[in-house]
Amino acid sequence: MRIGILTSGGDCPGLNAVIRGAVLNGIKTYGHEFVGLRDGWRGLVEGDVMELPRAEVRGISKQGGTIIGTSRTNPFEGERGGPENISRTMAELGIDAVIAIGGEGTLAAAKRLTDAGLNIVGVPKTIDNDLDATDYTFGFDTAVSIATEAMDRLRTTGESHHRCMVAEVMGRNVGWIALHSGMAAGAHAILIPEQSVTMEQVNEWVGQAAERGRAPLVVVAEGWIPDGAEEAFSTRGLDSFGRPRLGGVGEQLAESIEAATGIESRATVLGHIQRGGVPTAFDRTLATRLGMAAVDAVSDEAWGMMVSLRGTSVIRVPFQAALNNLKRVPPKRYEEAAILFG
Amino acid sequence: MRIGILTSGGDCPGLNAVIRGAVLNGIKTYGHEFVGLRDGWRGLVEGDVMELPRAEVRGISKQGGTIIGTSRTNPFEGERGGPENISRTMAELGIDAVIAIGGEGTLAAAKRLTDAGLNIVGVPKTIDNDLDATDYTFGFDTAVSIATEAMDRLRTTGESHHRCMVAEVMGRNVGWIALHSGMAAGAHAILIPEQSVTMEQVNEWVGQAAERGRAPLVVVAEGWIPDGAEEAFSTRGLDSFGRPRLGGVGEQLAESIEAATGIESRATVLGHIQRGGVPTAFDRTLATRLGMAAVDAVSDEAWGMMVSLRGTSVIRVPFQAALNNLKRVPPKRYEEAAILFG
Amino acid sequence: MRIGILTSGGDCPGLNAVIRGAVLNGIKTYGHEFVGLRDGWRGLVEGDVMELPRAEVRGISKQGGTIIGTSRTNPFEGERGGPENISRTMAELGIDAVIAIGGEGTLAAAKRLTDAGLNIVGVPKTIDNDLDATDYTFGFDTAVSIATEAMDRLRTTGESHHRCMVAEVMGRNVGWIALHSGMAAGAHAILIPEQSVTMEQVNEWVGQAAERGRAPLVVVAEGWIPDGAEEAFSTRGLDSFGRPRLGGVGEQLAESIEAATGIESRATVLGHIQRGGVPTAFDRTLATRLGMAAVDAVSDEAWGMMVSLRGTSVIRVPFQAALNNLKRVPPKRYEEAAILFG
Amino acid sequence: MRIGILTSGGDCPGLNAVIRGAVLNGIKTYGHEFVGLRDGWRGLVEGDVMELPRAEVRGISKQGGTIIGTSRTNPFEGERGGPENISRTMAELGIDAVIAIGGEGTLAAAKRLTDAGLNIVGVPKTIDNDLDATDYTFGFDTAVSIATEAMDRLRTTGESHHRCMVAEVMGRNVGWIALHSGMAAGAHAILIPEQSVTMEQVNEWVGQAAERGRAPLVVVAEGWIPDGAEEAFSTRGLDSFGRPRLGGVGEQLAESIEAATGIESRATVLGHIQRGGVPTAFDRTLATRLGMAAVDAVSDEAWGMMVSLRGTSVIRVPFQAALNNLKRVPPKRYEEAAILFG
């Protein structure tokens, strides 16, 4: 078989390890050939490919990013988009099947294309860990590690200056990164989109920590908005690039805390450093296994399936299983964490 | 309740996070009091305790080691050992229950003591990840991370000098650390106690990598012995301290590879650095959750149960479930990894 | 002697190592006693002290921050400020001499107080490396390391998305952190306050890198303003906290580059993570040596002198030597770095 | 000009940054061409070269190792060795000058070849920091950082088990790595080849730390031998590979300490991880500057000179200046460190 691989959506540590795992397993176990489809669906739509012989994936599992590029191209748009055109392009390129590595949007598109008869298997990718039907996704552990290490640093400065430090982490819709990094760093408050919390409650947690002589550490996911203050926090909206405005929730939160408690407060937006660079060992191993399993699925012609982590096993689930629901932080996990606040 | 906590056996990153999670949950949710039993079972047997108020566990989840000390004391030995004496000591100290954090030996002892009527719940601890009935144990991810980072370093030196680098990692009975760190580091051979492999096979993998112009990286768990060469590899045995002799399997393997292939080979024994220092974010979060869950179990008087990770959930299982079998690397996991060798 | 130690101004990794070095050398070599003056000059002015016996400095050299707190209090203000009051307070507290660890403002104040007869020696502290009369200051190497590691991460994301990544680092008046981290990370442009550069030049460098297929990396010190565009870049000014507005130079630069070159551009503001957390080995050793040397200077009654790194030696220089000039990046160093741009 | 670059001797983080700095400066400032001489002097003697266009050095400054390989070949041996043969080979390859990156042996050879009329400039390279006429050499800071981080890990285990931890670091002839990493890690004893210390003294330091309730940390350079016990420590000598036998000084020291003090003691040999992998920011910047300066020296036809760090400046010194003396740790630096022992 000749298999195309694409990586789609935001960058995520472990993409290269998936690619390497797929290529090595495919070549050594099955004798497959591989091409990289450049920049996500764009490469498939436009037929823009690069050969992926074994030498090309040499040593890349520890490199962040993706050697085949990524983008947010929609495969149903443009004059060469849609299942019929893509099918023709695949035939022209001699591509028998596609491994699509991406998040919700990518998997939804893959499902539609598979339903239309294309040969696709999926690998779930989300730095935010918000895809259902998989225990974890690669990249998440790296993001949590980077955020935790940054918070370890912020804390010492908070304590030297008797300040409240606010760390804004990724998570527009879900708070997994905030929850895990906040627990790991011993945060005094963790604020996530799934949970309504008032500023009064936030200030109470901050005040409790300060009373015990600690420098309060507040972790906030970028998508959180305080209960009852939606307006004040949402006015700034998106900037001219369509991104959440810097001076976003973290900055506003620090201002609110300082105004209410009198405790000097500072915000740090961790931003893009959470999604780049060397993956953790956990993510490298997981990503390698997922890439290998994706090729097994292709070889079994398990179209419409994605590979997934369940406990310590890699299994297959239909695309739909990942698309039914956003995987939110369950209330129980938040309550567990909240015991440690204040 | 007044609860004693003990940490027993080898050091393991995350022990302090377990202690902090237990103490904070116990104080805030239930109003329990805590004491640390110094140096594992010794503290319980001898009644050597330290108070563990909230201030004592401040900021410790990111510290390696254990603030209450550890040892390999057997609670059934000595004139103050055994369930009756211990029961009396607990009464004298006003300790209602014990949280025992430890590995197979500790949990086996805890089971015997619980069977004799003592109030004990357990938290599984093994750097080697060899305890059954739990997906992972804290400390393992840190060990794998440290080993992987060390191998990343060894590789560059191997490639500069066109050498074969052998990394000896922990694992006397099981190869989990070798398997995960070796996969993460892209090793050309991984050798684990669970799997018989001949030196001919090892040399073939090394030779294949060298032929492709790579510097071979071989990861070996300290307990591996080559198939058919048990005698040669086992002669050196233990040193005067009862430890596997330095110049152990890694060194012998490097000599064998160099002799057979002509490729200059060097061994590095990672040793104690794998089990100390700052835990990874993964381990801190897991350990915190386990500590919290252990206190919930104590509060439910779930004597004889240990807390355990199943998928993303923390559950309870009887001690016996962890003791039935050593959790070995399954043949399937090794075969999966072996596809990448050579 | 009974010696007071104070840390003043912004947080800086290595402060605790200075304190430990001073206390250990003082106790072991001279039999001195130590007290910590809480929160910089405030502790001296208000007589707010903590004893610093040996046990108090145990293991702190690897901790970021300062165990005695810091602030930006001016010792000449308030009703207990000024040399006469301070002299009286020192007498009351039995403090014979003060070791003042701080930057330009601290050393200038120390000079005035010394001129008025107080017994003070100084230890230079500036994360920005902008103090004259010393080759390096502790904390700078840590800041450069953190910034470099963050840039390594940003690069992989830039390359996956074919974006220009802008990293904003500390440096309001000088560009040392930008220069060193930018060189270490292989930046395609480094922009520092000392050097006038037009946006045209910046865009040219960015374009050259993009033409060679690279994802441009631009490092900018927070105090840089493009030549000829002062107005556009300066309008946003300070926010209500008196801090440079988030959405500062990095964000504006990314917008300008994207608008001019058409290359998608993203900014990351590294912020407070650059000045907290575990110091590098370089900074720990340097800080320890400076702390030890400061006590030697006190013992020699070398009032008005600060300890300083010259090559590999720790020497003494008068406060004034550090105050004559801000240590700016010399044009030659910038020209050297600029050869690598584009 | 067409310039050959070679890297010779043991691996050292920063070699690739030197190569990149040289190539970029040479191409952009002077229009030079570059070839890599494979595996040190061997490539020059045998005429084994690889072209080094700009693309080849892309992104390598953060990679450990050397892309052109290294070896310990002596350029005066073999039938193609010696100045006349090498001169002829250079002419055949069109190589006008050579940049030799290496330690004492390499620079001594370079001096002899330069004296015989060859066009060579040098870049000092020693992980051990033992070359005279330069304040620091690249790679040293990385080695110290790795060793320090390892010791931070060992300490927590030492404290959990109340053990004495012995860390054996590189340094056969000089103790710079031991001195700096030991100071950074807060060691209770540092043992270096330059300084005679008896086992009685070592045991006293260990005992003092233990009495204060600390887990003693002893750092020993591989070349240290206790005063008065040369015989006992030297009997094991070299192994069959000509390397200092594992179970070397660290292991022997741990045995001696345990026997004398009764404190359980464990040794860890850090080994090859100290000389590989990602260089620190400090080393990347230093190495880049040295590579650039080496090309300036070639362009000035400054044959027989090596580039060197003096304070914060890169200067040129004759080869001989680096060869006159091994740069040992001065007694004053050791006495300064020893104040902190015990």
PDB file of N, CA and C in Angstrom, chain A residues 164-225:
ATOM      1  N   CYS A 164       0.215  37.835  44.450  1.00  0.00           N
ATOM      2  CA  CYS A 164      -0.600  36.792  43.860  1.00  0.00           C
ATOM      3  C   CYS A 164      -0.187  36.635  42.399  1.00  0.00           C
ATOM      4  N   MET A 165       0.155  35.435  41.994  1.00  0.00           N
ATOM      5  CA  MET A 165       0.543  35.184  40.613  1.00  0.00           C
ATOM      6  C   MET A 165      -0.600  34.462  39.888  1.00  0.00           C
ATOM      7  N   VAL A 166      -0.956  34.981  38.738  1.00  0.00           N
ATOM      8  CA  VAL A 166      -2.000  34.375  37.921  1.00  0.00           C
ATOM      9  C   VAL A 166      -1.346  33.782  36.670  1.00  0.00           C
ATOM     10  N   ALA A 167      -1.556  32.515  36.429  1.00  0.00           N
ATOM     11  CA  ALA A 167      -1.006  31.870  35.232  1.00  0.00           C
ATOM     12  C   ALA A 167      -2.154  31.502  34.303  1.00  0.00           C
ATOM     13  N   GLU A 168      -2.125  32.070  33.105  1.00  0.00           N
ATOM     14  CA  GLU A 168      -3.165  31.748  32.123  1.00  0.00           C
ATOM     15  C   GLU A 168      -2.637  30.661  31.193  1.00  0.00           C
ATOM     16  N   VAL A 169      -3.360  29.554  31.164  1.00  0.00           N
ATOM     17  CA  VAL A 169      -2.938  28.423  30.329  1.00  0.00           C
ATOM     18  C   VAL A 169      -3.948  28.196  29.206  1.00  0.00           C
ATOM     19  N   MET A 170      -3.584  27.321  28.275  1.00  0.00           N
ATOM     20  CA  MET A 170      -4.490  27.028  27.167  1.00  0.00           C
ATOM     21  C   MET A 170      -5.755  26.321  27.664  1.00  0.00           C
ATOM     22  N   GLY A 171      -6.795  26.391  26.853  1.00  0.00           N
ATOM     23  CA  GLY A 171      -8.056  25.750  27.196  1.00  0.00           C
ATOM     24  C   GLY A 171      -9.238  26.673  26.955  1.00  0.00           C
ATOM     25  N   ARG A 172      -9.692  26.757  25.714  1.00  0.00           N
ATOM     26  CA  ARG A 172     -10.817  27.653  25.439  1.00  0.00           C
ATOM     27  C   ARG A 172     -12.130  27.050  25.879  1.00  0.00           C
ATOM     28  N   ASN A 173     -12.241  25.740  25.744  1.00  0.00           N
ATOM     29  CA  ASN A 173     -13.511  25.088  26.028  1.00  0.00           C
ATOM     30  C   ASN A 173     -13.442  24.124  27.205  1.00  0.00           C
ATOM     31  N   VAL A 174     -12.262  23.637  27.459  1.00  0.00           N
ATOM     32  CA  VAL A 174     -12.122  22.681  28.555  1.00  0.00           C
ATOM     33  C   VAL A 174     -10.915  23.056  29.411  1.00  0.00           C
ATOM     34  N   GLY A 175     -10.899  22.549  30.632  1.00  0.00           N
ATOM     35  CA  GLY A 175      -9.878  22.971  31.584  1.00  0.00           C
ATOM     36  C   GLY A 175      -8.886  21.900  31.982  1.00  0.00           C
ATOM     37  N   TRP A 176      -8.671  20.902  31.109  1.00  0.00           N
ATOM     38  CA  TRP A 176      -7.770  19.816  31.511  1.00  0.00           C
ATOM     39  C   TRP A 176      -6.359  20.284  31.814  1.00  0.00           C
ATOM     40  N   ILE A 177      -5.805  21.137  30.967  1.00  0.00           N
ATOM     41  CA  ILE A 177      -4.432  21.602  31.224  1.00  0.00           C
ATOM     42  C   ILE A 177      -4.377  22.367  32.547  1.00  0.00           C
ATOM     43  N   ALA A 178      -5.353  23.237  32.756  1.00  0.00           N
ATOM     44  CA  ALA A 178      -5.398  23.999  34.010  1.00  0.00           C
ATOM     45  C   ALA A 178      -5.524  23.065  35.208  1.00  0.00           C
ATOM     46  N   LEU A 179      -6.399  22.080  35.094  1.00  0.00           N
ATOM     47  CA  LEU A 179      -6.633  21.170  36.217  1.00  0.00           C
ATOM     48  C   LEU A 179      -5.371  20.400  36.585  1.00  0.00           C
ATOM     49  N   HIS A 180      -4.749  19.799  35.579  1.00  0.00           N
ATOM     50  CA  HIS A 180      -3.591  18.953  35.871  1.00  0.00           C
ATOM     51  C   HIS A 180      -2.373  19.780  36.282  1.00  0.00           C
ATOM     52  N   SER A 181      -2.095  20.854  35.559  1.00  0.00           N
ATOM     53  CA  SER A 181      -0.918  21.655  35.927  1.00  0.00           C
ATOM     54  C   SER A 181      -1.161  22.356  37.263  1.00  0.00           C
ATOM     55  N   GLY A 182      -2.383  22.785  37.491  1.00  0.00           N
ATOM     56  CA  GLY A 182      -2.687  23.441  38.763  1.00  0.00           C
ATOM     57  C   GLY A 182      -2.545  22.490  39.938  1.00  0.00           C
ATOM     58  N   MET A 183      -3.016  21.254  39.775  1.00  0.00           N
ATOM     59  CA  MET A 183      -2.831  20.277  40.867  1.00  0.00           C
ATOM     60  C   MET A 183      -1.353  19.988  41.073  1.00  0.00           C
ATOM     61  N   ALA A 184      -0.641  19.816  39.974  1.00  0.00           N
ATOM     62  CA  ALA A 184       0.785  19.486  40.081  1.00  0.00           C
ATOM     63  C   ALA A 184       1.557  20.613  40.752  1.00  0.00           C
ATOM     64  N   ALA A 185       1.148  21.851  40.473  1.00  0.00           N
ATOM     65  CA  ALA A 185       1.887  23.004  41.006  1.00  0.00           C
ATOM     66  C   ALA A 185       1.369  23.439  42.365  1.00  0.00           C
ATOM     67  N   GLY A 186       0.313  22.804  42.842  1.00  0.00           N
ATOM     68  CA  GLY A 186      -0.221  23.185  44.145  1.00  0.00           C
ATOM     69  C   GLY A 186      -0.927  24.520  44.132  1.00  0.00           C
ATOM     70  N   ALA A 187      -1.698  24.795  43.087  1.00  0.00           N
ATOM     71  CA  ALA A 187      -2.375  26.091  42.961  1.00  0.00           C
ATOM     72  C   ALA A 187      -3.424  26.275  44.057  1.00  0.00           C
ATOM     73  N   HIS A 188      -3.651  27.527  44.409  1.00  0.00           N
ATOM     74  CA  HIS A 188      -4.653  27.852  45.428  1.00  0.00           C
ATOM     75  C   HIS A 188      -6.028  28.069  44.815  1.00  0.00           C
ATOM     76  N   ALA A 189      -6.082  28.185  43.498  1.00  0.00           N
ATOM     77  CA  ALA A 189      -7.364  28.236  42.790  1.00  0.00           C
ATOM     78  C   ALA A 189      -7.109  27.821  41.347  1.00  0.00           C
ATOM     79  N   ILE A 190      -8.036  27.045  40.798  1.00  0.00           N
ATOM     80  CA  ILE A 190      -7.981  26.642  39.390  1.00  0.00           C
ATOM     81  C   ILE A 190      -9.330  26.989  38.783  1.00  0.00           C
ATOM     82  N   LEU A 191      -9.294  27.705  37.681  1.00  0.00           N
ATOM     83  CA  LEU A 191     -10.530  28.204  37.083  1.00  0.00           C
ATOM     84  C   LEU A 191     -10.653  27.670  35.666  1.00  0.00           C
ATOM     85  N   ILE A 192     -11.729  26.950  35.411  1.00  0.00           N
ATOM     86  CA  ILE A 192     -11.874  26.268  34.123  1.00  0.00           C
ATOM     87  C   ILE A 192     -13.234  26.576  33.502  1.00  0.00           C
ATOM     88  N   PRO A 193     -13.308  26.517  32.185  1.00  0.00           N
ATOM     89  CA  PRO A 193     -14.542  26.882  31.496  1.00  0.00           C
ATOM     90  C   PRO A 193     -15.754  26.063  31.925  1.00  0.00           C
ATOM     91  N   GLU A 194     -15.522  24.828  32.359  1.00  0.00           N
ATOM     92  CA  GLU A 194     -16.639  23.956  32.702  1.00  0.00           C
ATOM     93  C   GLU A 194     -17.325  24.375  33.992  1.00  0.00           C
ATOM     94  N   GLN A 195     -16.677  25.199  34.805  1.00  0.00           N
ATOM     95  CA  GLN A 195     -17.186  25.441  36.145  1.00  0.00           C
ATOM     96  C   GLN A 195     -17.432  26.917  36.411  1.00  0.00           C
ATOM     97  N   SER A 196     -18.642  27.226  36.817  1.00  0.00           N
ATOM     98  CA  SER A 196     -18.981  28.587  37.217  1.00  0.00           C
ATOM     99  C   SER A 196     -18.396  28.882  38.587  1.00  0.00           C
ATOM    100  N   VAL A 197     -17.653  29.926  38.677  1.00  0.00           N
ATOM    101  CA  VAL A 197     -17.101  30.359  39.955  1.00  0.00           C
ATOM    102  C   VAL A 197     -17.221  31.873  39.986  1.00  0.00           C
ATOM    103  N   THR A 198     -17.629  32.419  41.106  1.00  0.00           N
ATOM    104  CA  THR A 198     -17.735  33.877  41.205  1.00  0.00           C
ATOM    105  C   THR A 198     -16.389  34.489  41.582  1.00  0.00           C
ATOM    106  N   MET A 199     -16.236  35.758  41.286  1.00  0.00           N
ATOM    107  CA  MET A 199     -15.020  36.458  41.705  1.00  0.00           C
ATOM    108  C   MET A 199     -14.922  36.468  43.233  1.00  0.00           C
ATOM    109  N   GLU A 200     -16.064  36.481  43.904  1.00  0.00           N
ATOM    110  CA  GLU A 200     -16.033  36.459  45.384  1.00  0.00           C
ATOM    111  C   GLU A 200     -15.338  35.185  45.858  1.00  0.00           C
ATOM    112  N   GLN A 201     -15.680  34.076  45.219  1.00  0.00           N
ATOM    113  CA  GLN A 201     -15.067  32.804  45.600  1.00  0.00           C
ATOM    114  C   GLN A 201     -13.566  32.815  45.305  1.00  0.00           C
ATOM    115  N   VAL A 202     -13.215  33.328  44.129  1.00  0.00           N
ATOM    116  CA  VAL A 202     -11.796  33.418  43.773  1.00  0.00           C
ATOM    117  C   VAL A 202     -11.048  34.239  44.819  1.00  0.00           C
ATOM    118  N   ASN A 203     -11.610  35.384  45.142  1.00  0.00           N
ATOM    119  CA  ASN A 203     -10.938  36.263  46.102  1.00  0.00           C
ATOM    120  C   ASN A 203     -10.854  35.614  47.483  1.00  0.00           C
ATOM    121  N   GLU A 204     -11.830  34.813  47.815  1.00  0.00           N
ATOM    122  CA  GLU A 204     -11.777  34.132  49.109  1.00  0.00           C
ATOM    123  C   GLU A 204     -10.627  33.121  49.140  1.00  0.00           C
ATOM    124  N   TRP A 205     -10.502  32.354  48.053  1.00  0.00           N
ATOM    125  CA  TRP A 205      -9.383  31.408  47.989  1.00  0.00           C
ATOM    126  C   TRP A 205      -8.037  32.132  48.078  1.00  0.00           C
ATOM    127  N   VAL A 206      -7.946  33.210  47.329  1.00  0.00           N
ATOM    128  CA  VAL A 206      -6.699  33.990  47.335  1.00  0.00           C
ATOM    129  C   VAL A 206      -6.414  34.505  48.744  1.00  0.00           C
ATOM    130  N   GLY A 207      -7.455  35.017  49.381  1.00  0.00           N
ATOM    131  CA  GLY A 207      -7.287  35.570  50.725  1.00  0.00           C
ATOM    132  C   GLY A 207      -6.869  34.515  51.738  1.00  0.00           C
ATOM    133  N   GLN A 208      -7.439  33.321  51.619  1.00  0.00           N
ATOM    134  CA  GLN A 208      -7.073  32.245  52.552  1.00  0.00           C
ATOM    135  C   GLN A 208      -5.593  31.891  52.436  1.00  0.00           C
ATOM    136  N   ALA A 209      -5.137  31.781  51.200  1.00  0.00           N
ATOM    137  CA  ALA A 209      -3.719  31.456  51.007  1.00  0.00           C
ATOM    138  C   ALA A 209      -2.836  32.552  51.578  1.00  0.00           C
ATOM    139  N   ALA A 210      -3.215  33.785  51.307  1.00  0.00           N
ATOM    140  CA  ALA A 210      -2.416  34.912  51.787  1.00  0.00           C
ATOM    141  C   ALA A 210      -2.393  34.949  53.308  1.00  0.00           C
ATOM    142  N   GLU A 211      -3.506  34.627  53.916  1.00  0.00           N
ATOM    143  CA  GLU A 211      -3.550  34.642  55.385  1.00  0.00           C
ATOM    144  C   GLU A 211      -2.606  33.615  55.993  1.00  0.00           C
ATOM    145  N   ARG A 212      -2.456  32.494  55.301  1.00  0.00           N
ATOM    146  CA  ARG A 212      -1.503  31.503  55.809  1.00  0.00           C
ATOM    147  C   ARG A 212      -0.072  31.847  55.437  1.00  0.00           C
ATOM    148  N   GLY A 213       0.127  33.039  54.850  1.00  0.00           N
ATOM    149  CA  GLY A 213       1.475  33.486  54.558  1.00  0.00           C
ATOM    150  C   GLY A 213       2.014  33.005  53.230  1.00  0.00           C
ATOM    151  N   ARG A 214       1.144  32.454  52.410  1.00  0.00           N
ATOM    152  CA  ARG A 214       1.569  31.973  51.107  1.00  0.00           C
ATOM    153  C   ARG A 214       1.338  33.035  50.048  1.00  0.00           C
ATOM    154  N   ALA A 215       2.083  32.943  48.962  1.00  0.00           N
ATOM    155  CA  ALA A 215       1.823  33.791  47.801  1.00  0.00           C
ATOM    156  C   ALA A 215       0.815  33.043  46.940  1.00  0.00           C
ATOM    157  N   PRO A 216      -0.403  33.565  46.830  1.00  0.00           N
ATOM    158  CA  PRO A 216      -1.440  32.805  46.118  1.00  0.00           C
ATOM    159  C   PRO A 216      -1.066  32.561  44.655  1.00  0.00           C
ATOM    160  N   LEU A 217      -1.321  31.350  44.192  1.00  0.00           N
ATOM    161  CA  LEU A 217      -1.130  30.998  42.789  1.00  0.00           C
ATOM    162  C   LEU A 217      -2.502  30.625  42.214  1.00  0.00           C
ATOM    163  N   VAL A 218      -2.909  31.367  41.181  1.00  0.00           N
ATOM    164  CA  VAL A 218      -4.195  31.119  40.542  1.00  0.00           C
ATOM    165  C   VAL A 218      -3.940  30.675  39.106  1.00  0.00           C
ATOM    166  N   VAL A 219      -4.500  29.539  38.729  1.00  0.00           N
ATOM    167  CA  VAL A 219      -4.356  29.039  37.369  1.00  0.00           C
ATOM    168  C   VAL A 219      -5.690  29.193  36.659  1.00  0.00           C
ATOM    169  N   VAL A 220      -5.666  29.803  35.501  1.00  0.00           N
ATOM    170  CA  VAL A 220      -6.916  30.028  34.787  1.00  0.00           C
ATOM    171  C   VAL A 220      -6.784  29.571  33.337  1.00  0.00           C
ATOM    172  N   ALA A 221      -7.762  28.793  32.895  1.00  0.00           N
ATOM    173  CA  ALA A 221      -7.816  28.417  31.480  1.00  0.00           C
ATOM    174  C   ALA A 221      -8.315  29.617  30.683  1.00  0.00           C
ATOM    175  N   GLU A 222      -7.790  29.782  29.477  1.00  0.00           N
ATOM    176  CA  GLU A 222      -8.100  31.004  28.727  1.00  0.00           C
ATOM    177  C   GLU A 222      -9.593  31.194  28.481  1.00  0.00           C
ATOM    178  N   GLY A 223     -10.361  30.102  28.521  1.00  0.00           N
ATOM    179  CA  GLY A 223     -11.787  30.220  28.224  1.00  0.00           C
ATOM    180  C   GLY A 223     -12.687  30.442  29.422  1.00  0.00           C
ATOM    181  N   TRP A 224     -12.110  30.595  30.599  1.00  0.00           N
ATOM    182  CA  TRP A 224     -12.938  30.792  31.791  1.00  0.00           C
ATOM    183  C   TRP A 224     -13.470  32.213  31.874  1.00  0.00           C
ATOM    184  N   ILE A 225     -14.667  32.373  32.333  1.00  0.00           N
ATOM    185  CA  ILE A 225     -15.243  33.694  32.596  1.00  0.00           C
ATOM    186  C   ILE A 225     -15.930  33.603  33.954  1.00  0.00           C
TER     187      ILE A 225
END
